JSON list of N, CA and C in Angstrom, two decimals:
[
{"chain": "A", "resi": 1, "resn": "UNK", "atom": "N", "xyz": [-24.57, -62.58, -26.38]},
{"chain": "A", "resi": 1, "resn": "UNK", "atom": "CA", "xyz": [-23.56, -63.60, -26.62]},
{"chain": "A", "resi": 1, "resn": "UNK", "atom": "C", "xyz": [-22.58, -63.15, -27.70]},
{"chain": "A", "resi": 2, "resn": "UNK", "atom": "N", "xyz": [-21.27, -63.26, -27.76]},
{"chain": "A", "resi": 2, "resn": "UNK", "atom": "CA", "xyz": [-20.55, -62.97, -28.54]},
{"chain": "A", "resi": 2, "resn": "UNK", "atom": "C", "xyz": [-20.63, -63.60, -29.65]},
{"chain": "A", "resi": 3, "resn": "UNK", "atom": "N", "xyz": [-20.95, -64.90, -29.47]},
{"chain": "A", "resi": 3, "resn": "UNK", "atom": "CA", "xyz": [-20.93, -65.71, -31.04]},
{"chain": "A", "resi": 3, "resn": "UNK", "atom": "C", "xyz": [-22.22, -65.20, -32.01]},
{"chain": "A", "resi": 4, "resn": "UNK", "atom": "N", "xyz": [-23.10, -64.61, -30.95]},
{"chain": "A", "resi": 4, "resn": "UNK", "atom": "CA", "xyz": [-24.21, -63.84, -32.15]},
{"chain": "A", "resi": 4, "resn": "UNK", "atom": "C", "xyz": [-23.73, -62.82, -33.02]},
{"chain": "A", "resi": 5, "resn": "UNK", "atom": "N", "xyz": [-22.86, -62.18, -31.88]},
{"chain": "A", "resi": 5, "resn": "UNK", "atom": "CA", "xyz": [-22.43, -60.70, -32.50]},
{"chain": "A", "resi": 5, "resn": "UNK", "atom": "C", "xyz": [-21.45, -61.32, -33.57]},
{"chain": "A", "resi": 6, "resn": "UNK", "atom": "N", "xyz": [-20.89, -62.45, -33.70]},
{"chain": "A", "resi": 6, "resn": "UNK", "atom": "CA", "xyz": [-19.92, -62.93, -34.22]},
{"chain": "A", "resi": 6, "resn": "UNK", "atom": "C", "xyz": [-20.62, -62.97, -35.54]},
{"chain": "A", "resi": 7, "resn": "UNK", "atom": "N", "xyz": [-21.68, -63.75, -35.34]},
{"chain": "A", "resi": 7, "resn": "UNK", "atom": "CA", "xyz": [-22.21, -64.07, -36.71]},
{"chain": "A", "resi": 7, "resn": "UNK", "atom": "C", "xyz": [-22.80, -63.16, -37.39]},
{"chain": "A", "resi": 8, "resn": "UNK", "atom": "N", "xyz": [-23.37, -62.58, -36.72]},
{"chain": "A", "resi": 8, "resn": "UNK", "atom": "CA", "xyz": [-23.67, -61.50, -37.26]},
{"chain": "A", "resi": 8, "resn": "UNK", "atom": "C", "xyz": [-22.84, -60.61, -38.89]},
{"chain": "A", "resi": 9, "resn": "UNK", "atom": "N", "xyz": [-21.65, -60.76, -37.77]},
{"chain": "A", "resi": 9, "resn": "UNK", "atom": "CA", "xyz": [-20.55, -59.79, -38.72]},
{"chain": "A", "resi": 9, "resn": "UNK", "atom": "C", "xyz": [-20.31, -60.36, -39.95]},
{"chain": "A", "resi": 10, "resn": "UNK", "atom": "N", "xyz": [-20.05, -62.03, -39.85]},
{"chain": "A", "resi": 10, "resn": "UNK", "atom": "CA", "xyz": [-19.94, -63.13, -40.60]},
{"chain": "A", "resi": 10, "resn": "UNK", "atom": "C", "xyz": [-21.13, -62.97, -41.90]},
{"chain": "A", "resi": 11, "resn": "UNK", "atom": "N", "xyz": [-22.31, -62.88, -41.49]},
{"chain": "A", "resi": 11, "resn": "UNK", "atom": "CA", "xyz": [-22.90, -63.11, -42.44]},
{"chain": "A", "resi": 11, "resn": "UNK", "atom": "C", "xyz": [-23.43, -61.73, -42.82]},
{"chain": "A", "resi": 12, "resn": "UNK", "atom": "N", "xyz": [-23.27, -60.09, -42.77]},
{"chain": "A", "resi": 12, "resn": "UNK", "atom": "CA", "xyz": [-23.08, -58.91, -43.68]},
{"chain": "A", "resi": 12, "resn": "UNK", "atom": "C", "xyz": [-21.59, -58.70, -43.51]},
{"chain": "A", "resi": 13, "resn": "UNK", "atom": "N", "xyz": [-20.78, -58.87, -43.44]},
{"chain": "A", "resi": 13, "resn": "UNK", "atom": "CA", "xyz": [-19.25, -58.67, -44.24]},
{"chain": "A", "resi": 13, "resn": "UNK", "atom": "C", "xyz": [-18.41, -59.57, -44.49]},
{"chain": "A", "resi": 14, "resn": "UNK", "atom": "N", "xyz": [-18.66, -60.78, -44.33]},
{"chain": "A", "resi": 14, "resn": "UNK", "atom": "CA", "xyz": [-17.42, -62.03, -44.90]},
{"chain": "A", "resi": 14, "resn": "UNK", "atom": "C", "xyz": [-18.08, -62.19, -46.45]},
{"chain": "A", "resi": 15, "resn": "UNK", "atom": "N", "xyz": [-16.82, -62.43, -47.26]},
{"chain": "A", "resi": 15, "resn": "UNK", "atom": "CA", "xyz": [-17.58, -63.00, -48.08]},
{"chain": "A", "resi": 15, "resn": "UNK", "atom": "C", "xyz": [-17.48, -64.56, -48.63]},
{"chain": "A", "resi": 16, "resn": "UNK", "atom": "N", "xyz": [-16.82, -64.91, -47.77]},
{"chain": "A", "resi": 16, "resn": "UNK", "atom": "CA", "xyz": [-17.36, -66.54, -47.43]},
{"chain": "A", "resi": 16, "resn": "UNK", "atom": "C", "xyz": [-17.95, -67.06, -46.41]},
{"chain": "A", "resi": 17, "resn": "UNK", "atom": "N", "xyz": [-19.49, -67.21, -46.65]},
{"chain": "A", "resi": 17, "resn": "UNK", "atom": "CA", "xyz": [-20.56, -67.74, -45.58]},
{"chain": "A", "resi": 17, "resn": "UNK", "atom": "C", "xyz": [-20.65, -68.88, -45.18]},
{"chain": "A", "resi": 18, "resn": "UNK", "atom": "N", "xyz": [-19.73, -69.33, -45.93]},
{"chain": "A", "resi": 18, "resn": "UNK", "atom": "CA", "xyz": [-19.65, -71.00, -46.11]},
{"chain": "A", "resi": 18, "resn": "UNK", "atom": "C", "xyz": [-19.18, -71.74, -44.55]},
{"chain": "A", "resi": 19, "resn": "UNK", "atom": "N", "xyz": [-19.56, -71.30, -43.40]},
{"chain": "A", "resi": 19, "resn": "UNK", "atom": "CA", "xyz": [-18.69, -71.78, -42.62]},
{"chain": "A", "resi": 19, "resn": "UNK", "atom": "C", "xyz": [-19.94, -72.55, -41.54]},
{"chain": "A", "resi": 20, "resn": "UNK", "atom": "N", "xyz": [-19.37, -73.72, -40.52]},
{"chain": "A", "resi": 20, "resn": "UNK", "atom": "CA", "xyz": [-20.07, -74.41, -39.68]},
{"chain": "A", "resi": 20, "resn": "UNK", "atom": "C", "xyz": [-19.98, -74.21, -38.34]},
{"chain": "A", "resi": 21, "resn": "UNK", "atom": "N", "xyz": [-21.21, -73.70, -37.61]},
{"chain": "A", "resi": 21, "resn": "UNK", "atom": "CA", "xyz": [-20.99, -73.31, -36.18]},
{"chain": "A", "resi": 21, "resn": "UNK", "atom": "C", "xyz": [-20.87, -74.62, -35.37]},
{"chain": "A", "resi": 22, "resn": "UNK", "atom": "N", "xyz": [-19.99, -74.77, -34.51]},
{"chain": "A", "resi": 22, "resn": "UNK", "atom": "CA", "xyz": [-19.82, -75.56, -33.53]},
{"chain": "A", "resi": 22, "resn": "UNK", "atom": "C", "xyz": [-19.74, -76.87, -34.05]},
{"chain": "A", "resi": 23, "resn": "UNK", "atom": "N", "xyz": [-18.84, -76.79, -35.37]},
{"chain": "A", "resi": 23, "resn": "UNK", "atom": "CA", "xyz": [-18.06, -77.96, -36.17]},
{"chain": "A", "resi": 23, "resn": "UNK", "atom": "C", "xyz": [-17.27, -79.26, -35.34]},
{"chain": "A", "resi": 24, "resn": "UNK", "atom": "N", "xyz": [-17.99, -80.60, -35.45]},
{"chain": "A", "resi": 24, "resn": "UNK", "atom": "CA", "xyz": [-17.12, -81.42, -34.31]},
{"chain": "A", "resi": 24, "resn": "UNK", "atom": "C", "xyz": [-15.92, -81.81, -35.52]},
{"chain": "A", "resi": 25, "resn": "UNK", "atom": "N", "xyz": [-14.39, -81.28, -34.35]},
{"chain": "A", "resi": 25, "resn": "UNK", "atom": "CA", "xyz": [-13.24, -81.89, -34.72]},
{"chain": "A", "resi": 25, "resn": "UNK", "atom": "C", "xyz": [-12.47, -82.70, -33.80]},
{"chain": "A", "resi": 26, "resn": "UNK", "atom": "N", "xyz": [-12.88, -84.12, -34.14]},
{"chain": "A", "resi": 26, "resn": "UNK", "atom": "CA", "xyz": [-12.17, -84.77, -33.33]},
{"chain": "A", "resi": 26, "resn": "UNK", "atom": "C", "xyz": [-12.68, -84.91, -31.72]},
{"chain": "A", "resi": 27, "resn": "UNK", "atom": "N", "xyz": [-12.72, -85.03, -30.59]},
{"chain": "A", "resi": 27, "resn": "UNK", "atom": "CA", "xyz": [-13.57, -84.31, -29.25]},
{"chain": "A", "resi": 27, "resn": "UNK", "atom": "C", "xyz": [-14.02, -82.93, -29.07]},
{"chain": "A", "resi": 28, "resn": "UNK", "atom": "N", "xyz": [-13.42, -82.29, -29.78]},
{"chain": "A", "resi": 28, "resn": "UNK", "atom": "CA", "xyz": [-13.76, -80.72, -29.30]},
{"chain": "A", "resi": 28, "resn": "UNK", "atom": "C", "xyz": [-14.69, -80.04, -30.58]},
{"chain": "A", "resi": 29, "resn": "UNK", "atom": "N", "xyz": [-15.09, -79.09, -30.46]},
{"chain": "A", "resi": 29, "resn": "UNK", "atom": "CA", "xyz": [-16.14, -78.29, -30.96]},
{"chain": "A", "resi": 29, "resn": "UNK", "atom": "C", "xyz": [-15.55, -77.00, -31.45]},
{"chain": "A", "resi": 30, "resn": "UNK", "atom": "N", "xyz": [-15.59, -76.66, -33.01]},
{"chain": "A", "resi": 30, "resn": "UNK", "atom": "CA", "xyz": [-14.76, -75.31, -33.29]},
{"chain": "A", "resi": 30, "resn": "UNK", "atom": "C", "xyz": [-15.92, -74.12, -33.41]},
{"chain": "A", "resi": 31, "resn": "UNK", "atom": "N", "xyz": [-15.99, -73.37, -32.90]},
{"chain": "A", "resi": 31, "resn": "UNK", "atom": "CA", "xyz": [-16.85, -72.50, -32.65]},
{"chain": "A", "resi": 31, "resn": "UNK", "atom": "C", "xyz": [-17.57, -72.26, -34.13]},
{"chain": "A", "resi": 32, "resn": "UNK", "atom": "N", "xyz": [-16.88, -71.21, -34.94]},
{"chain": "A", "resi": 32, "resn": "UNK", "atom": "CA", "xyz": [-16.82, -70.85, -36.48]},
{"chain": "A", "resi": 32, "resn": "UNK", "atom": "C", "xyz": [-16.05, -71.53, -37.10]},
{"chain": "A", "resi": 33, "resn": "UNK", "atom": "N", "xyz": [-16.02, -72.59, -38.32]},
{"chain": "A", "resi": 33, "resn": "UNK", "atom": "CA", "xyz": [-15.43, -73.36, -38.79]},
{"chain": "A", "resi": 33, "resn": "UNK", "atom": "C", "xyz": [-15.27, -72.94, -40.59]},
{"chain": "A", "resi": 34, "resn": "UNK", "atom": "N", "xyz": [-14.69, -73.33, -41.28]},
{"chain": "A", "resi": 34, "resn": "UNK", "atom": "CA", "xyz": [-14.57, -73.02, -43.09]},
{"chain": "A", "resi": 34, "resn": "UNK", "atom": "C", "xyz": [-13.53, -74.16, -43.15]},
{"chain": "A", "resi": 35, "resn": "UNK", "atom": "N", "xyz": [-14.69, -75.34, -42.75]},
{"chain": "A", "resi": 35, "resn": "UNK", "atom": "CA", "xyz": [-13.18, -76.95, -43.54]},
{"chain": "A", "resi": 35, "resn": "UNK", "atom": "C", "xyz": [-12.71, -76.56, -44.85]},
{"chain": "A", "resi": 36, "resn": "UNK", "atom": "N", "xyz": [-13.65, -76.13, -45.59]},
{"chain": "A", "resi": 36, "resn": "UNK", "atom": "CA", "xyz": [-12.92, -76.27, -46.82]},
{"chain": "A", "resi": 36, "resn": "UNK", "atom": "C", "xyz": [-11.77, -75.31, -46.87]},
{"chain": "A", "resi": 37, "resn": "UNK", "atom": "N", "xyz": [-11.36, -74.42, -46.27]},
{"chain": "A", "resi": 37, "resn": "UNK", "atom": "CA", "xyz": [-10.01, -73.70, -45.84]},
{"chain": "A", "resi": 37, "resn": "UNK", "atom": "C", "xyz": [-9.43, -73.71, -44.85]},
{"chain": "A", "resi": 38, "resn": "UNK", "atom": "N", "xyz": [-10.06, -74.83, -43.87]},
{"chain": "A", "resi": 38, "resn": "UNK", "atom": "CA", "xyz": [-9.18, -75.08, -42.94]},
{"chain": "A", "resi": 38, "resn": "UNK", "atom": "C", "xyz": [-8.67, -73.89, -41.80]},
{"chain": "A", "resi": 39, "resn": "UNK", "atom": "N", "xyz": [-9.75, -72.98, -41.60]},
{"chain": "A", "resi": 39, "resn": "UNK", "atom": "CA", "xyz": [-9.57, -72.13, -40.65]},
{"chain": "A", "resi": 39, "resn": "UNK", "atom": "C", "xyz": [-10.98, -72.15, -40.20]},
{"chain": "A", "resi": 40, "resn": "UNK", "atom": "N", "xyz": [-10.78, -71.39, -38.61]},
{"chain": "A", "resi": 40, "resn": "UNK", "atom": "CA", "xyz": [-11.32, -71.45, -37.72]},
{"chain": "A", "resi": 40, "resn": "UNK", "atom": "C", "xyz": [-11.21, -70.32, -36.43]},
{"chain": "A", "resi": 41, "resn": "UNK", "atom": "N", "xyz": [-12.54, -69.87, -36.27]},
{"chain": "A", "resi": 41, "resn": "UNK", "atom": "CA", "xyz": [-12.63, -68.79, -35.27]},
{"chain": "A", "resi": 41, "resn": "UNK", "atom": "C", "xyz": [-12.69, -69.26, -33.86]},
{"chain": "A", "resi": 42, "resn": "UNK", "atom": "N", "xyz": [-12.26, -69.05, -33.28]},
{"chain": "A", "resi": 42, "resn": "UNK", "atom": "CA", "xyz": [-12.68, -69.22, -31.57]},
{"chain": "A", "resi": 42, "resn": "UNK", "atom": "C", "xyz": [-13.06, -68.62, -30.61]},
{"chain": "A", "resi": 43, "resn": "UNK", "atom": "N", "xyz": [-14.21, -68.63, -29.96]},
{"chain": "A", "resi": 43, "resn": "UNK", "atom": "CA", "xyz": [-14.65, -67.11, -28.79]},
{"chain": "A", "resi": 43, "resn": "UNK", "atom": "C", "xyz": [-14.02, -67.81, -27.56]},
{"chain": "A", "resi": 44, "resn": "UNK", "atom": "N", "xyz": [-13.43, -67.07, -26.87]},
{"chain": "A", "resi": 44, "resn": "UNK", "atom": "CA", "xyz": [-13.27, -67.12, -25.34]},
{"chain": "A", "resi": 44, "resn": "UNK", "atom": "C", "xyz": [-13.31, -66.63, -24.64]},
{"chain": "A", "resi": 45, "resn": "UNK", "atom": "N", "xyz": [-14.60, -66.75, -24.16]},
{"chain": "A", "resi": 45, "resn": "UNK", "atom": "CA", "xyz": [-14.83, -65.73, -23.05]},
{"chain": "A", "resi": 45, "resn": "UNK", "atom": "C", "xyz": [-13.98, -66.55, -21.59]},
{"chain": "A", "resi": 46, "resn": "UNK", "atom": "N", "xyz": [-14.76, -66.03, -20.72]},
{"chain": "A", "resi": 46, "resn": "UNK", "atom": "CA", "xyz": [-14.04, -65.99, -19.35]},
{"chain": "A", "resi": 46, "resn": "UNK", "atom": "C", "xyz": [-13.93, -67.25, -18.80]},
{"chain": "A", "resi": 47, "resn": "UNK", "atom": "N", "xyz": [-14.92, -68.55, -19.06]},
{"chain": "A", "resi": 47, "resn": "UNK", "atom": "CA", "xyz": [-14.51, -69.99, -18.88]},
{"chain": "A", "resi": 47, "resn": "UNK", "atom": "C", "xyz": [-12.90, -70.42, -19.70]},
{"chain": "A", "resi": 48, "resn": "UNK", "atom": "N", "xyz": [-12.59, -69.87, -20.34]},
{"chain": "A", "resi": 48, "resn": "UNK", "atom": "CA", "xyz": [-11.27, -69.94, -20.76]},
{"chain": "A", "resi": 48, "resn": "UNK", "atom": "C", "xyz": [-10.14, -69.59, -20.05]},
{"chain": "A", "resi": 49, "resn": "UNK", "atom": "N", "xyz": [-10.36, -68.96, -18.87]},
{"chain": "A", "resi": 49, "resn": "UNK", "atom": "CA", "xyz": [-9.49, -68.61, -18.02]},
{"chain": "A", "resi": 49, "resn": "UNK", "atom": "C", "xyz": [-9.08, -69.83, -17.25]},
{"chain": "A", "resi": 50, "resn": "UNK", "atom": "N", "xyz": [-10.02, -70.44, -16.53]},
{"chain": "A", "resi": 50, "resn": "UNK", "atom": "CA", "xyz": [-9.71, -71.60, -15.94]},
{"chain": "A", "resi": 50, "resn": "UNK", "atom": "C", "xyz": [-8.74, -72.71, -16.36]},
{"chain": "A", "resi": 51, "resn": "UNK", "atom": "N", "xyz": [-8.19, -73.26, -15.20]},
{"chain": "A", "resi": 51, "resn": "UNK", "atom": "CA", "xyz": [-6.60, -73.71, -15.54]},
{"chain": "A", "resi": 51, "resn": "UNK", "atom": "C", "xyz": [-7.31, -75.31, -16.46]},
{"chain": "A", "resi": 52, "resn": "UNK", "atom": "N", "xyz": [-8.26, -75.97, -16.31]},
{"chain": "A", "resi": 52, "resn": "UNK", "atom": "CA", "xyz": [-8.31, -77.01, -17.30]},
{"chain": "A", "resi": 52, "resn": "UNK", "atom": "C", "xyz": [-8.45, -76.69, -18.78]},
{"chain": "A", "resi": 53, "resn": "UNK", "atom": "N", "xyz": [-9.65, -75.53, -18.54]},
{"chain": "A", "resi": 53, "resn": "UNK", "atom": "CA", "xyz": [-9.83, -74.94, -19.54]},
{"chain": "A", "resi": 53, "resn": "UNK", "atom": "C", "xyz": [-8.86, -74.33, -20.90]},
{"chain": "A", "resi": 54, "resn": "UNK", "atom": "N", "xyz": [-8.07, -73.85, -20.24]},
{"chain": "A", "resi": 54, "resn": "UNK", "atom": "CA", "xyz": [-6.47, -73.35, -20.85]},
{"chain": "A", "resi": 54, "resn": "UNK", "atom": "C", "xyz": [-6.22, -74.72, -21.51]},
{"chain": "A", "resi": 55, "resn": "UNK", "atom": "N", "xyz": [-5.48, -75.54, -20.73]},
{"chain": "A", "resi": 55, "resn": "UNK", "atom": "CA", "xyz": [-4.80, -76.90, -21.38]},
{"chain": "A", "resi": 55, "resn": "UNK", "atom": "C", "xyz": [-5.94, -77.62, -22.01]},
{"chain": "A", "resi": 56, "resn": "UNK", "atom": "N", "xyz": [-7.18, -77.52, -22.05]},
{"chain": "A", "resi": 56, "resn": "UNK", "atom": "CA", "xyz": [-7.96, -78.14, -23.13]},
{"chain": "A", "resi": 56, "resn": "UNK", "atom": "C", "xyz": [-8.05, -77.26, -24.58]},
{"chain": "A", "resi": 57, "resn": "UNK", "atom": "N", "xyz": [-8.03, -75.74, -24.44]},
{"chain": "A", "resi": 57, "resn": "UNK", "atom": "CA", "xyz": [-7.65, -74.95, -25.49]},
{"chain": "A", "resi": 57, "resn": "UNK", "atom": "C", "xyz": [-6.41, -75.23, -26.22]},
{"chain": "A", "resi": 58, "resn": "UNK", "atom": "N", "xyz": [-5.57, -75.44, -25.32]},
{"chain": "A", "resi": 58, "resn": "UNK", "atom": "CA", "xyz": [-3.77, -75.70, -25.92]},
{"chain": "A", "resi": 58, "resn": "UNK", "atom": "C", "xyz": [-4.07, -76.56, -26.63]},
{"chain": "A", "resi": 59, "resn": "UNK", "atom": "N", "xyz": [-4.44, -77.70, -26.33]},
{"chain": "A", "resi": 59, "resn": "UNK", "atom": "CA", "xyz": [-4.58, -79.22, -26.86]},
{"chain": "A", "resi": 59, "resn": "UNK", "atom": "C", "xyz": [-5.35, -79.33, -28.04]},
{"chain": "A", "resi": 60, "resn": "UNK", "atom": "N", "xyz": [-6.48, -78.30, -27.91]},
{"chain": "A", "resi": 60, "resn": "UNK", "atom": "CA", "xyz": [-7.06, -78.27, -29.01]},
{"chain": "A", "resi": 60, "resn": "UNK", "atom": "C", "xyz": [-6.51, -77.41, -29.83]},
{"chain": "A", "resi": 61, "resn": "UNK", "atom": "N", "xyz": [-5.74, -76.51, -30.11]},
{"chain": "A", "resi": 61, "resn": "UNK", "atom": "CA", "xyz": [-5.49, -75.83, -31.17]},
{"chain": "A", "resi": 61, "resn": "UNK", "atom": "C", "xyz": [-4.19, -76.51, -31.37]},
{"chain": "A", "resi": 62, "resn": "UNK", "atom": "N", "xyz": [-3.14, -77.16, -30.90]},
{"chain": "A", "resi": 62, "resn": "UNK", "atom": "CA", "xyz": [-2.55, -77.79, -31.38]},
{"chain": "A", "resi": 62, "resn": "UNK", "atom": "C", "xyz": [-2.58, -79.12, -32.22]},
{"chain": "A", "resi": 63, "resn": "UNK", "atom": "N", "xyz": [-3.88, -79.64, -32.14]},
{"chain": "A", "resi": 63, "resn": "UNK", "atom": "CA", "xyz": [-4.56, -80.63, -32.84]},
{"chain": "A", "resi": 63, "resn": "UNK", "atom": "C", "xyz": [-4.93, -79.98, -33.97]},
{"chain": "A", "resi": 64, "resn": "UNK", "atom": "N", "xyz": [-5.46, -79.05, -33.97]},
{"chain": "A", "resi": 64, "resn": "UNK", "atom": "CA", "xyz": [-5.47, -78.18, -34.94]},
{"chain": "A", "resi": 64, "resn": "UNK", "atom": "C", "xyz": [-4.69, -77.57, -35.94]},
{"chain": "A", "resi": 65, "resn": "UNK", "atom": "N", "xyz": [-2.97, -77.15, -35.70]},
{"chain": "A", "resi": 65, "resn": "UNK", "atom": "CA", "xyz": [-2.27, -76.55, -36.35]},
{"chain": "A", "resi": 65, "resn": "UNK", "atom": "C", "xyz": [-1.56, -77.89, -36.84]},
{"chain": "A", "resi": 66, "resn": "UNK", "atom": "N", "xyz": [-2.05, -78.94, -36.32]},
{"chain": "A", "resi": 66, "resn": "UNK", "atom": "CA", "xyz": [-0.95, -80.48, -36.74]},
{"chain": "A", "resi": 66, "resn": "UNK", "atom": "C", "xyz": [-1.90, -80.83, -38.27]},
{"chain": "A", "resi": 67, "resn": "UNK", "atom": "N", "xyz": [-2.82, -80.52, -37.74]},
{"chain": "A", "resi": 67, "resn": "UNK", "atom": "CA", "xyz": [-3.96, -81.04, -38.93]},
{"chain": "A", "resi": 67, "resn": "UNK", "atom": "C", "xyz": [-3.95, -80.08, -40.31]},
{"chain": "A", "resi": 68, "resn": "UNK", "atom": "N", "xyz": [-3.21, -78.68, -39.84]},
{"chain": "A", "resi": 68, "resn": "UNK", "atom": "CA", "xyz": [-3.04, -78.16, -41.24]},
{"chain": "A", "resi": 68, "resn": "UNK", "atom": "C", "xyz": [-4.01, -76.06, -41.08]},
{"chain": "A", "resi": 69, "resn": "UNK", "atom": "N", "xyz": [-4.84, -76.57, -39.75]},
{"chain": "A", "resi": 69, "resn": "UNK", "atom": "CA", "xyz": [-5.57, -75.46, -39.78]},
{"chain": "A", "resi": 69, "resn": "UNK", "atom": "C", "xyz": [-4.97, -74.09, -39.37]},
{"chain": "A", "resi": 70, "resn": "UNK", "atom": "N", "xyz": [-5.69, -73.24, -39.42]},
{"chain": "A", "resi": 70, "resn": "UNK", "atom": "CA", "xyz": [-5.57, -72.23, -38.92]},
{"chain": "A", "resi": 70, "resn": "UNK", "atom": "C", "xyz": [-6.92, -71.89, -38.16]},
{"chain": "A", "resi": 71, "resn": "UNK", "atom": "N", "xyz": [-5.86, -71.22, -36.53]},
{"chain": "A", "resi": 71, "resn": "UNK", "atom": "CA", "xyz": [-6.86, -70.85, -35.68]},
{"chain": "A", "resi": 71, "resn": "UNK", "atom": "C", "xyz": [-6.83, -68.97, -34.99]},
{"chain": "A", "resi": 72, "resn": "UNK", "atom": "N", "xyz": [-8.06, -68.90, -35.25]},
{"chain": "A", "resi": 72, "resn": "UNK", "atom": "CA", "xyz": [-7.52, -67.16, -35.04]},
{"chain": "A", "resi": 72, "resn": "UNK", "atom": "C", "xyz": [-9.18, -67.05, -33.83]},
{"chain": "A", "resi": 73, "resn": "UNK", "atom": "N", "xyz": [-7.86, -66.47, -32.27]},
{"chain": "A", "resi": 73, "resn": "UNK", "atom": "CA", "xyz": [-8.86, -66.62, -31.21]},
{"chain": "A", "resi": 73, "resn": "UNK", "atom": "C", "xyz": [-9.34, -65.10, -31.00]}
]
């Protein structure tokens, strides 16, 4: 799974650990989260391709950049 490999990395080279997996914002779910800085990781694998899928991503990261965050996919 990528989000293992994700965390992985997260927790021997970030040096803020401080962050919440699968953080609820609002309806949607932020994969890797750091509220207190207001950024946020996102994995997308290949269910992201799909055409609802897309416009539920849009929607959500624009809920996101209104709110102040930063999203890095």
């Amino acid at each position: 799974y990528p989000e293992i490999w994700l965390e992985n990395i997260i927790n021997n080279e970030f040096i803020d650990k401080n962050y919440e997996y699968n953080m609820q914002f609002f309806k949607y779910k932020l994969d890797f989260a750091w509220p207190h800085k207001k950024k946020c990781i996102e994995i997308d694998g290949a269910q992201h391709n799909l055409p609802e899928r897309k416009l539920s991503d849009k929607n959500k990261d624009e809920l996101l950049k209104k709110n102040g965050w930063d999203v890095y996919v």
